[in-house]
PDB file of C-alpha atoms in Angstrom:
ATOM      1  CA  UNK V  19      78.557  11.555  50.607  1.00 45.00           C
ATOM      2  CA  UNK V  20      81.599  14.011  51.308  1.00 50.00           C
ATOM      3  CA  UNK V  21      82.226  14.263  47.435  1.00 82.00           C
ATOM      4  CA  UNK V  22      78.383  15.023  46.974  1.00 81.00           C
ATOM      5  CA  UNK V  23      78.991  17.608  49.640  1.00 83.00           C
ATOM      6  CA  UNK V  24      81.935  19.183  48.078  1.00 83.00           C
ATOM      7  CA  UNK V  25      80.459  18.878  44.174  1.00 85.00           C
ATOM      8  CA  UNK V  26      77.193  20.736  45.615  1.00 86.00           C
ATOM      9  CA  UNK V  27      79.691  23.651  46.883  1.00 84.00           C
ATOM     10  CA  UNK V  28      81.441  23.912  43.049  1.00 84.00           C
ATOM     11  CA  UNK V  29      77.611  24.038  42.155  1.00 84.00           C
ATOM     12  CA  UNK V  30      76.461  27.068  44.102  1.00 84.00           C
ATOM     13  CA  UNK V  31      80.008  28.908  43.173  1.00 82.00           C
ATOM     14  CA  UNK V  32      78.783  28.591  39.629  1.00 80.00           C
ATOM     15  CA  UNK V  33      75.287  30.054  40.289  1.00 80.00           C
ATOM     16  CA  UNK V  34      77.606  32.932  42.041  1.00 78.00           C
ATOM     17  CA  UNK V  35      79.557  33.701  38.782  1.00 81.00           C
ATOM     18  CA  UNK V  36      76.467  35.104  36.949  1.00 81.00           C
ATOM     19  CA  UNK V  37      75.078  37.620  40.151  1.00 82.00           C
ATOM     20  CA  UNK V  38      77.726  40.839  39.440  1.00 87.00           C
ATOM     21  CA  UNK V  39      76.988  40.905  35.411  1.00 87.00           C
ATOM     22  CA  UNK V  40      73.384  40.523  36.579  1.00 86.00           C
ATOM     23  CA  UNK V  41      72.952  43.684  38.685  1.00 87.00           C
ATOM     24  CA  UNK V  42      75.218  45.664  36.540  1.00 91.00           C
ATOM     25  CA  UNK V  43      72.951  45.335  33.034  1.00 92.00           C
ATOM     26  CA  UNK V  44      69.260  44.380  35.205  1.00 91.00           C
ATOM     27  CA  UNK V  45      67.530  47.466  34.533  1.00 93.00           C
ATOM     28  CA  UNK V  46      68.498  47.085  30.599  1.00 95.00           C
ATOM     29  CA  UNK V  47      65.396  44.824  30.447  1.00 94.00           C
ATOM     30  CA  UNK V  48      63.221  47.861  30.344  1.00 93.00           C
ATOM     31  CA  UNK V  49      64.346  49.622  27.498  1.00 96.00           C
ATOM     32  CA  UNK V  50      63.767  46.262  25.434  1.00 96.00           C
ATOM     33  CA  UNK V  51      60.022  46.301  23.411  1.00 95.00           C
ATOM     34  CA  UNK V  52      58.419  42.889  23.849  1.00 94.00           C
ATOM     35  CA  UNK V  53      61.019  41.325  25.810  1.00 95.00           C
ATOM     36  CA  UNK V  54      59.652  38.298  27.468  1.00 94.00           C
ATOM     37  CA  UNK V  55      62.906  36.760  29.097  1.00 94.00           C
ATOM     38  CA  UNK V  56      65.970  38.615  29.384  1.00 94.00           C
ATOM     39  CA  UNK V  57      69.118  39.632  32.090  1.00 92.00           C
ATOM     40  CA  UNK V  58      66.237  39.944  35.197  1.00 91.00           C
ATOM     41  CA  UNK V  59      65.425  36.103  34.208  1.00 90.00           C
ATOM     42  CA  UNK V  60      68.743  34.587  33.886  1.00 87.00           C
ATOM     43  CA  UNK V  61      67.054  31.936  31.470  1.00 89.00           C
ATOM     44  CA  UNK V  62      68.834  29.159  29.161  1.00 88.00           C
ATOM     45  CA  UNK V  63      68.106  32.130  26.516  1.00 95.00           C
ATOM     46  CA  UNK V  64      66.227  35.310  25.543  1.00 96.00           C
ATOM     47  CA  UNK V  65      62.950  35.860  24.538  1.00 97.00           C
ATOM     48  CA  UNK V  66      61.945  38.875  22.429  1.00 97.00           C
ATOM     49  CA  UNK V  67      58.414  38.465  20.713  1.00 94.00           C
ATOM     50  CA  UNK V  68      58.442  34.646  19.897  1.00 95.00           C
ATOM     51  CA  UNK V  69      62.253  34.908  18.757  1.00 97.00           C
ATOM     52  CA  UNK V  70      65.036  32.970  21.239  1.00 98.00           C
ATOM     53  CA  UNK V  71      67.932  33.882  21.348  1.00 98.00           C
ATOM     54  CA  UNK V  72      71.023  32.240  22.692  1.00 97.00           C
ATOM     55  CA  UNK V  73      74.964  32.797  22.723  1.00 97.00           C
ATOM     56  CA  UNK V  74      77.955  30.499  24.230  1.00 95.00           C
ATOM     57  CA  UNK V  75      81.467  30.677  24.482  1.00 92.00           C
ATOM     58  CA  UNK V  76      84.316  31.486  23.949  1.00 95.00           C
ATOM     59  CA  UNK V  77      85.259  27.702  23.649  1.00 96.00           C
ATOM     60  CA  UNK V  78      88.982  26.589  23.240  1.00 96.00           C
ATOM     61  CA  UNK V  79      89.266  26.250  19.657  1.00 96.00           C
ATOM     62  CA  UNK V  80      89.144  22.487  19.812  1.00 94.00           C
ATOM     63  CA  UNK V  81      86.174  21.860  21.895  1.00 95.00           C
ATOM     64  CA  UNK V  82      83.829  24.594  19.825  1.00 96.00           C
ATOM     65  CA  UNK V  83      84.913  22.987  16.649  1.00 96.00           C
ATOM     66  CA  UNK V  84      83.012  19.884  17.930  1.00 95.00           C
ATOM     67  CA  UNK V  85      80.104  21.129  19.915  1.00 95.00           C
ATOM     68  CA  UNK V  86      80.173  24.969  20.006  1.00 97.00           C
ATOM     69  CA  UNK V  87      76.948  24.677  17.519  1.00 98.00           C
ATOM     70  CA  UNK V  88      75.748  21.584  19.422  1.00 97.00           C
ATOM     71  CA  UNK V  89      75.667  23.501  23.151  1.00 96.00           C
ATOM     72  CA  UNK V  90      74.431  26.753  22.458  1.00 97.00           C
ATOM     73  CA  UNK V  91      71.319  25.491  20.309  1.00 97.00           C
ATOM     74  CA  UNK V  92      70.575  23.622  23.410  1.00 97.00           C
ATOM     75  CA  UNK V  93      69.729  26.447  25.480  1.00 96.00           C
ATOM     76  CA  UNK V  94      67.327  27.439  22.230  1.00 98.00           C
ATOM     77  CA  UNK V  95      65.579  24.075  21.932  1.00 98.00           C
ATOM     78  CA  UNK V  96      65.073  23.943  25.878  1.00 97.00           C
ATOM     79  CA  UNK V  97      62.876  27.401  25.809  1.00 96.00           C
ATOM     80  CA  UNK V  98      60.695  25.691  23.510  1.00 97.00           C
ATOM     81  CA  UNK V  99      62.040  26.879  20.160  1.00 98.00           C
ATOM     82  CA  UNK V 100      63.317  25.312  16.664  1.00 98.00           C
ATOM     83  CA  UNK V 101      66.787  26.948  15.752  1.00 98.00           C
ATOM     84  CA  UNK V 102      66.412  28.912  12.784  1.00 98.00           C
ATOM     85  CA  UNK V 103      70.454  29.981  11.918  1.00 98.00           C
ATOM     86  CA  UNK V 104      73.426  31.133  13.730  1.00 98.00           C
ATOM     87  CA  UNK V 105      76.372  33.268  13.639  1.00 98.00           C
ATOM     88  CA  UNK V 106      79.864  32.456  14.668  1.00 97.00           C
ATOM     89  CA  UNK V 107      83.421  34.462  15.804  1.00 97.00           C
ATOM     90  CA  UNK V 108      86.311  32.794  15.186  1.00 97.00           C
ATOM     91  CA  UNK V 109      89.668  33.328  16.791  1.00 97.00           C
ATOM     92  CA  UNK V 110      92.746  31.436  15.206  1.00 96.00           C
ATOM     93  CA  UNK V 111      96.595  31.852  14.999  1.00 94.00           C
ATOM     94  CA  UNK V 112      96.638  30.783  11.343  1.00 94.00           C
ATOM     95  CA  UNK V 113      94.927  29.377   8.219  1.00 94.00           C
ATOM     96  CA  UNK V 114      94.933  25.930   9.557  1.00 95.00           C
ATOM     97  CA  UNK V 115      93.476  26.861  12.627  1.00 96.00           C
ATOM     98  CA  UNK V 116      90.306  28.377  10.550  1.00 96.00           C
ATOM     99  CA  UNK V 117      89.759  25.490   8.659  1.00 96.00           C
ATOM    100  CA  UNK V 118      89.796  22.992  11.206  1.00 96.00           C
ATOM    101  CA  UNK V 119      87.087  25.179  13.211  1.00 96.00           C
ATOM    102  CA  UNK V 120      85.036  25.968  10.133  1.00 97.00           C
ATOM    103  CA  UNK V 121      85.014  22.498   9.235  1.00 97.00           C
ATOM    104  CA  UNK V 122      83.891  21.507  12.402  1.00 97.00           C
ATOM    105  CA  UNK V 123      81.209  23.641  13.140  1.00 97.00           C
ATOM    106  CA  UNK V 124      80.113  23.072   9.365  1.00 97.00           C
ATOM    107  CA  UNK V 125      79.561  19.593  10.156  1.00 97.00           C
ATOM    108  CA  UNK V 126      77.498  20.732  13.290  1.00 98.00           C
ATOM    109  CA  UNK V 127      75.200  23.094  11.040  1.00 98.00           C
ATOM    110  CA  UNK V 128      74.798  20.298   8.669  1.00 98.00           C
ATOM    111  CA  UNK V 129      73.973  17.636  11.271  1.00 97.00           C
ATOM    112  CA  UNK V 130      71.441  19.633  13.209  1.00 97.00           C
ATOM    113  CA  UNK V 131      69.922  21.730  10.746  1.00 97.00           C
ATOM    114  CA  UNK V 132      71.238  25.278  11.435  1.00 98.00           C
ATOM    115  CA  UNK V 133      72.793  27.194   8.762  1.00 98.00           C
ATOM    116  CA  UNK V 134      75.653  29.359   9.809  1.00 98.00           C
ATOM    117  CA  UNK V 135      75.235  32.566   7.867  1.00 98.00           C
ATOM    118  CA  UNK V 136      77.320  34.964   9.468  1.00 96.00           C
ATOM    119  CA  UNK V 137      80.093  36.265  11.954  1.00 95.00           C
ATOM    120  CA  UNK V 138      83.357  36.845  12.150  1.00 96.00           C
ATOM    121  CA  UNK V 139      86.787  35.294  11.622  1.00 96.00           C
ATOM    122  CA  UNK V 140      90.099  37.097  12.857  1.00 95.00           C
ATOM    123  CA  UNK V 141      93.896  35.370  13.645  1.00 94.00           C
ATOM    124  CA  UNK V 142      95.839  37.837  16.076  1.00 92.00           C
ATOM    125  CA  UNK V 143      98.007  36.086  17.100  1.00 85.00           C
ATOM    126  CA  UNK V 144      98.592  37.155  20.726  1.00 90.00           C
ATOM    127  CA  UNK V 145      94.856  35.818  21.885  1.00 93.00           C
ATOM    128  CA  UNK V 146      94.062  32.674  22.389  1.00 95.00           C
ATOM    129  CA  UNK V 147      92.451  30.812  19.867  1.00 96.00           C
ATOM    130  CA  UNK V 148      88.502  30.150  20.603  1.00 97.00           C
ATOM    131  CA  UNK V 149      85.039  29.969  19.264  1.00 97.00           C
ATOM    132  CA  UNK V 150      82.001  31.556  20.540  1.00 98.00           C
ATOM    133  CA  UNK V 151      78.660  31.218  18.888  1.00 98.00           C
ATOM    134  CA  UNK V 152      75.023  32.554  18.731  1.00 98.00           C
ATOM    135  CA  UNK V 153      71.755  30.994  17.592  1.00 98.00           C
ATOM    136  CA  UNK V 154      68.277  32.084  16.472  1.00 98.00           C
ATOM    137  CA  UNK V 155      65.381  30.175  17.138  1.00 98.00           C
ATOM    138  CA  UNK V 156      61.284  30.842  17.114  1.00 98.00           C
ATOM    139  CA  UNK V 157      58.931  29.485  19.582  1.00 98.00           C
ATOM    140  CA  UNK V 158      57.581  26.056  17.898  1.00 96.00           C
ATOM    141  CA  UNK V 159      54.062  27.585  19.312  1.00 94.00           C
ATOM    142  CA  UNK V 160      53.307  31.555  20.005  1.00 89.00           C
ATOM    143  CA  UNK V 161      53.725  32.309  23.416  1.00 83.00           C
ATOM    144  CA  UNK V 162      54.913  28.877  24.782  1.00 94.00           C
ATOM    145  CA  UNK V 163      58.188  29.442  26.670  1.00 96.00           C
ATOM    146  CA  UNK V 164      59.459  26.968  28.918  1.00 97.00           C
ATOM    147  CA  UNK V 165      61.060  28.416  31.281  1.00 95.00           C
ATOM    148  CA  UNK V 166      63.715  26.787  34.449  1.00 94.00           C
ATOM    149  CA  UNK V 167      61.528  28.961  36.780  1.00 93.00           C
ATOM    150  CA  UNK V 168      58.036  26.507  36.277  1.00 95.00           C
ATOM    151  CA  UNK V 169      58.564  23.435  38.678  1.00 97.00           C
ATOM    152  CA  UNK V 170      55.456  22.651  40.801  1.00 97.00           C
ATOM    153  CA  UNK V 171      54.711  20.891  43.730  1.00 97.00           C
ATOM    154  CA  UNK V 172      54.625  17.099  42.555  1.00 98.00           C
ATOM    155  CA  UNK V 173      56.305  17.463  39.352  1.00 98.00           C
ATOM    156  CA  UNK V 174      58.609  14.357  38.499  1.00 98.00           C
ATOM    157  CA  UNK V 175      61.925  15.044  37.792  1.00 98.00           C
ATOM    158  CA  UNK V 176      63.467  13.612  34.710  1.00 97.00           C
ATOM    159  CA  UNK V 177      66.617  13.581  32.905  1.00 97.00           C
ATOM    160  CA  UNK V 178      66.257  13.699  29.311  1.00 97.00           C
ATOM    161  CA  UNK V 179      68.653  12.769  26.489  1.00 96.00           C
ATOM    162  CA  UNK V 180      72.106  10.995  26.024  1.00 94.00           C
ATOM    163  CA  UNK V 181      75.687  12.776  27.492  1.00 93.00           C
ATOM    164  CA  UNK V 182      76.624  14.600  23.896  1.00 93.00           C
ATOM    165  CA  UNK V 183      80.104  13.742  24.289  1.00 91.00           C
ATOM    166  CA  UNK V 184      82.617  11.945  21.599  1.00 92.00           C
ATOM    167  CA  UNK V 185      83.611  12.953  18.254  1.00 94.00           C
ATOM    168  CA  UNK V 186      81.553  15.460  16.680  1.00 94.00           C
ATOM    169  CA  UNK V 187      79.461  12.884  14.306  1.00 95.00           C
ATOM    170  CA  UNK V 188      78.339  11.329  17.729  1.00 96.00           C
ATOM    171  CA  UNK V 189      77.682  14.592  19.504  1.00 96.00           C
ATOM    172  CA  UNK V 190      75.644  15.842  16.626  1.00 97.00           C
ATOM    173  CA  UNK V 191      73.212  12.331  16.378  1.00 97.00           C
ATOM    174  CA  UNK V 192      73.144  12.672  20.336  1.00 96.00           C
ATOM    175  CA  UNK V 193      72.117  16.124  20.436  1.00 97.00           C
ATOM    176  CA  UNK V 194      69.152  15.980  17.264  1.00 97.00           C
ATOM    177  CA  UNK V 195      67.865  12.716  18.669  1.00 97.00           C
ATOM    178  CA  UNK V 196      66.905  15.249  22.324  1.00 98.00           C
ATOM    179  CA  UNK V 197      66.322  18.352  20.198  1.00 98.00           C
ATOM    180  CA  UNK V 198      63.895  15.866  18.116  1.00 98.00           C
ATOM    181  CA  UNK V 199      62.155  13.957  21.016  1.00 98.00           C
ATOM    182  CA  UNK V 200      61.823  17.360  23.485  1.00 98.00           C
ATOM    183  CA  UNK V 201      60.053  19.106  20.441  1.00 98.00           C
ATOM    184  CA  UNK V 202      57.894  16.361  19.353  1.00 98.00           C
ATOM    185  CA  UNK V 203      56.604  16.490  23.561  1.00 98.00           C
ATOM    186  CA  UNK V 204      55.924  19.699  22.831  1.00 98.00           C
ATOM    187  CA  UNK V 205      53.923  19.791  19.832  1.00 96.00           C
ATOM    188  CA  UNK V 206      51.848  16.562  21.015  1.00 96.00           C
ATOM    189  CA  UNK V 207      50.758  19.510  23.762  1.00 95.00           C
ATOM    190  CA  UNK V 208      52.221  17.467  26.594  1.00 97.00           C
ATOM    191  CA  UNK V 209      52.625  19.793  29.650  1.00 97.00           C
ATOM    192  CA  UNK V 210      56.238  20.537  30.732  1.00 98.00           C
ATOM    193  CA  UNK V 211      56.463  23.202  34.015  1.00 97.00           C
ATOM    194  CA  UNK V 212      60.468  23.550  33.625  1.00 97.00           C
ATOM    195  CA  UNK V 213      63.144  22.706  31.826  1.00 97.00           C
ATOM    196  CA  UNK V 214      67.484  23.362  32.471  1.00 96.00           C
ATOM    197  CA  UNK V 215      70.253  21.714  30.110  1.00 93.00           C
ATOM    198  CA  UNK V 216      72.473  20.505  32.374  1.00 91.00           C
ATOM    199  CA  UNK V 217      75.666  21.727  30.975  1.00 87.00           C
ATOM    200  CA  UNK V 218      78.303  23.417  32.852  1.00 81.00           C
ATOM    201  CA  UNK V 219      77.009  22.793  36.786  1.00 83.00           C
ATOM    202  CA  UNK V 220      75.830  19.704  35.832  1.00 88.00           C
ATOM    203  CA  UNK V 221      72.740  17.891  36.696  1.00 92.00           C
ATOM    204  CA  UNK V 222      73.095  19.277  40.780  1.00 92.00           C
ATOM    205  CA  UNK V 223      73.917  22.497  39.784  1.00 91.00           C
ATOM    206  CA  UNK V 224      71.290  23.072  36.696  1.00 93.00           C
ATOM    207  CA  UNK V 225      68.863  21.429  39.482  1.00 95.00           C
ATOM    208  CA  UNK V 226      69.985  24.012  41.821  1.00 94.00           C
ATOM    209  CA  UNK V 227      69.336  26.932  40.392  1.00 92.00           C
ATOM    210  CA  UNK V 228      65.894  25.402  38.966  1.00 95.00           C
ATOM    211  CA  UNK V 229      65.058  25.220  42.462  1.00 95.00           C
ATOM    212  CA  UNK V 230      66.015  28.342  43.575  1.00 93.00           C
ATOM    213  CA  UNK V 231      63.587  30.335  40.482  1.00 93.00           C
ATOM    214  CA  UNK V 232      61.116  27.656  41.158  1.00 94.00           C
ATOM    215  CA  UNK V 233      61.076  28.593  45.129  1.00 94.00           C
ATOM    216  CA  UNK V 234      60.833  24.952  45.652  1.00 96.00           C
ATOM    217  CA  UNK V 235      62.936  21.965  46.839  1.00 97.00           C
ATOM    218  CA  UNK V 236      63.291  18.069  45.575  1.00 97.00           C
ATOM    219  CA  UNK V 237      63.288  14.869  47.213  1.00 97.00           C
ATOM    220  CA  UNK V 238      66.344  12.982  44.512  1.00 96.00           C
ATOM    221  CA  UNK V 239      66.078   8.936  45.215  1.00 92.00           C
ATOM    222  CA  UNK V 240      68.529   8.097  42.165  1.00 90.00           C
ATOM    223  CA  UNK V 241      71.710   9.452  40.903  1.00 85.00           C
ATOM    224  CA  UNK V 242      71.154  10.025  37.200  1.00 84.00           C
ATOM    225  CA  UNK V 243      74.990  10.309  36.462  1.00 85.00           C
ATOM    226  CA  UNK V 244      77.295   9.694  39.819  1.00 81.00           C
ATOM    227  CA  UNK V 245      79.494  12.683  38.998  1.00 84.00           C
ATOM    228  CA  UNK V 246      76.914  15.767  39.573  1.00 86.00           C
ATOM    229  CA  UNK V 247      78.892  18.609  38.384  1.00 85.00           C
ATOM    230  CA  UNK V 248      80.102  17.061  35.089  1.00 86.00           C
ATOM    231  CA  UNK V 249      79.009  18.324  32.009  1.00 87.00           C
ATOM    232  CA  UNK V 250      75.910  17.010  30.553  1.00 91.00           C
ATOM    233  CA  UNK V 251      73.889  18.211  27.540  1.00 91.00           C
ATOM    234  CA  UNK V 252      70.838  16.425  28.417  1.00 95.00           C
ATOM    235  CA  UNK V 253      67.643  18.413  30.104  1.00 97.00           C
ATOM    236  CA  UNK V 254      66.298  18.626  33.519  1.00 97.00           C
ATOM    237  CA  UNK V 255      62.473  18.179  33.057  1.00 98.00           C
ATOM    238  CA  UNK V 256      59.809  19.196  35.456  1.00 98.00           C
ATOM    239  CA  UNK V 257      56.676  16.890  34.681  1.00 98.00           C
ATOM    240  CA  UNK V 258      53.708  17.076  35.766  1.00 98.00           C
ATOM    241  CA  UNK V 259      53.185  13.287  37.273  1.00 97.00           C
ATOM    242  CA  UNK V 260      49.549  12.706  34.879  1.00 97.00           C
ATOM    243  CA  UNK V 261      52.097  13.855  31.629  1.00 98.00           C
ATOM    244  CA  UNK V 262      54.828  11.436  32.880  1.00 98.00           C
ATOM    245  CA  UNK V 263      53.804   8.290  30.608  1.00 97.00           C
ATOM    246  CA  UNK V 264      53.429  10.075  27.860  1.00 98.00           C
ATOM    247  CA  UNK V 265      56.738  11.477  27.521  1.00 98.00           C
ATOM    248  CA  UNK V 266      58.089   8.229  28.427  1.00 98.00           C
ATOM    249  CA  UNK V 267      55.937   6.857  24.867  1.00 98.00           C
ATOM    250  CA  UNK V 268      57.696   9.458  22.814  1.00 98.00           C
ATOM    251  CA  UNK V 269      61.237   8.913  24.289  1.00 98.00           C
ATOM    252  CA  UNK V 270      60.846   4.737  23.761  1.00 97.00           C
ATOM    253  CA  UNK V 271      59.484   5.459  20.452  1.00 97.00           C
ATOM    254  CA  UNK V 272      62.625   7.579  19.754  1.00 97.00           C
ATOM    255  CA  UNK V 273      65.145   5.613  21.356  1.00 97.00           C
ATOM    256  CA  UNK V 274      65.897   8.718  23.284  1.00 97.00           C
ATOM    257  CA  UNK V 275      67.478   7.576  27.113  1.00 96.00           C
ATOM    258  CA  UNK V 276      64.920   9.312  29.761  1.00 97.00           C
ATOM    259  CA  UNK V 277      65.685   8.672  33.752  1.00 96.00           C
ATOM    260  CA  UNK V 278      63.476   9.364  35.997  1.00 97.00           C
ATOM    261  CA  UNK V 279      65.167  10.341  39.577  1.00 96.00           C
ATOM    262  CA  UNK V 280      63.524  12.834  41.356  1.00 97.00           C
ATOM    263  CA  UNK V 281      60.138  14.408  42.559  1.00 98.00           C
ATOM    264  CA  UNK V 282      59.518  18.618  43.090  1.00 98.00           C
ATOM    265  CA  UNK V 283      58.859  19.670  47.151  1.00 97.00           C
ATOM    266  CA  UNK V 284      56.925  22.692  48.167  1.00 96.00           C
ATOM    267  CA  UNK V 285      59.135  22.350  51.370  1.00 96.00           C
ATOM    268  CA  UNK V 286      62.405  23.996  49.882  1.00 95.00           C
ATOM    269  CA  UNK V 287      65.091  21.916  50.637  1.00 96.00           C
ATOM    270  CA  UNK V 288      67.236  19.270  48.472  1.00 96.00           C
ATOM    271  CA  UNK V 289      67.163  15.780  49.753  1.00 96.00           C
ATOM    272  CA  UNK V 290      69.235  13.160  48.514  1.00 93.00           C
ATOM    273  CA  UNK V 291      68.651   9.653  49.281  1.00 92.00           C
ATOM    274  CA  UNK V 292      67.846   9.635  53.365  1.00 92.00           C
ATOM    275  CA  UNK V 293      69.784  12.711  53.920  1.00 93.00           C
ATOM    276  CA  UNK V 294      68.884  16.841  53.062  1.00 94.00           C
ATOM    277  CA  UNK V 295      72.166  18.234  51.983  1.00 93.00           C
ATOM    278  CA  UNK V 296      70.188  21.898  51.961  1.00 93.00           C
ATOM    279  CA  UNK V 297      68.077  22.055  54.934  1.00 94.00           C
ATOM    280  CA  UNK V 298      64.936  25.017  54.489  1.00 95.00           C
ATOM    281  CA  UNK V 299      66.601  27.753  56.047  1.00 95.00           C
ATOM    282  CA  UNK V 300      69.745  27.682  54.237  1.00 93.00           C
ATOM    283  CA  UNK V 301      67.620  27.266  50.736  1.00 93.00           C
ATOM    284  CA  UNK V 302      65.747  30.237  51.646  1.00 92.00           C
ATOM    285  CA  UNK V 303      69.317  31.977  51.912  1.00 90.00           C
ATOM    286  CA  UNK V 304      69.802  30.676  48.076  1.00 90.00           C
ATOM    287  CA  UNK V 305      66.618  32.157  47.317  1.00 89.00           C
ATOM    288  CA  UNK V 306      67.282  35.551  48.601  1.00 86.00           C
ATOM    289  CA  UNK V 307      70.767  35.917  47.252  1.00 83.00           C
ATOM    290  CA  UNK V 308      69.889  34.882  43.715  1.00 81.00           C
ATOM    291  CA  UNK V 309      67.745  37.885  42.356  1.00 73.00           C
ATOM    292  CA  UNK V 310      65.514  36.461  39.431  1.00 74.00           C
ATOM    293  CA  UNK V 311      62.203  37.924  37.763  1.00 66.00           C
ATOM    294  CA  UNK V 312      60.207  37.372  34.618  1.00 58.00           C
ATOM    295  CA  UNK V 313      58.408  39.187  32.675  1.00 50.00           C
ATOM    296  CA  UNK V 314      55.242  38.398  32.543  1.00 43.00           C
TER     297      UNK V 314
END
């Protein structure tokens, strides 16, 4: 219990990182035509029109080769959009260095789908070598965004998809097979109220700040993955319990791993097994210092 203490901590520190850049570029939504999600919402991604937008990194040079692609379509997919192309930047200390990145993320724009078609490649050598990448998607129906901010009272809470880790080839099959199965929910017009990726935070933290934009709480009575701050790649899904079987259906017939582990209060508060780790009063805190609004 004193580790779930301590990991729930590193969680709320990461929700902190994001609060200065926040305040500094919030009123920047309003000079933005048709933006639908942007700095005020703190999404997964950007909205403008039915566009999604998305960019991640930098990435050590190493890790983005293998899932620099992989992680920031994520955030795409999770609004409720296909991926449509990307662009990347490049930072390497040599020729080697740019062909072992643009080999990797090649394979990752092969695998899922997404041509790169643009960027930037540079090697100065006094910075560190890294990735970062951005991604284009369109709503897979007008106006549908699925936001992190949508949990309702009731909703099951569901973890979603494999942990994309391994060698890029793995990472890439993991990754389609939950961009596949989360789309295919969608289209079959099968009611989702949230969704996170749990990436960096992992599934406590992405929970967390669900809760907090949701101005809810959950009652958790399984651990999905034992260490809750790890990184993920699968989704957080909010479920409305008369929708539950039939995302279950899809996921068997996909071979797609789906836990179910949790259940959305209107009492905000985050219980875990027999004991609340955030008692009502101190999620309310959460709430207030964690400025979020959409556009509606």
């Amino acid at each position: 219990m004193e580790n779930l203490e301590y990991e729930l901590k590193i969680a709320i520190n990461h929700i902190l990182e994001t609060n200065y850049p926040r305040k500094a570029f919030w009123h920047f939504d309003d000079l933005v035509e048709n933006l639908k999600c942007g700095i005020k919402a703190g999404d997964d991604a950007i909205v403008v029109n039915n566009f999604v937008l998305n960019m991640e990194g930098p990435y050590p040079l190493k890790l983005g080769s293998k899932t620099a692609l992989i992680h920031t379509a994520c955030d795409v997919v999770a609004m409720g959009a296909k991926p449509k192309f990307a662009l990347n930047a490049i930072q390497a200390k040599n020729e080697d260095e740019i062909k072992y990145a643009v080999n990797g993320l090649r394979k990752q724009s092969i695998g899922l789908e997404i041509p790169i078609i643009g960027g930037n490649t540079q090697t100065i050598e006094e910075l560190k070598s890294c990735i970062s990448v951005a991604v284009f998607g369109e709503l897979i129906k007008d106006d549908l965004i699925i936001r992190d901010s949508g949990a309702k009272e009731g909703d099951l809470l569901v973890m979603l998809g494999d942990p994309v880790e391994g060698d890029v080839g793995e990472r890439i099959y993991k990754a389609k097979k939950k961009f596949d199965t989360y789309l295919e929910i969608l289209n079959k017009n099968i009611k989702i109220n949230a969704c996170k990726d749990a990436s960096r935070g992992g599934w406590l933290g992405n929970l967390l700040e669900m809760l907090i934009k949701s101005k809810k709480g959950a009652n958790i009575y399984s651990l999905p993955y034992p260490r809750a701050t790890r990184y993920l790649g699968t989704y957080i899904l909010a479920v409305p319990e008369e929708e539950y079987k039939k995302v279950v259906d899809i996921a068997v017939k996909n071979r797609c791993p789906l836990i179910l582990f949790g259940k959305i209060l209107e009492r905000q508060s985050l219980i875990i097994g027999t004991k609340e780790y955030i008692s009502e009063s101190d999620m309310l805190k959460l709430i207030k210092n964690f400025p979020y609004k959409y556009k509606v």
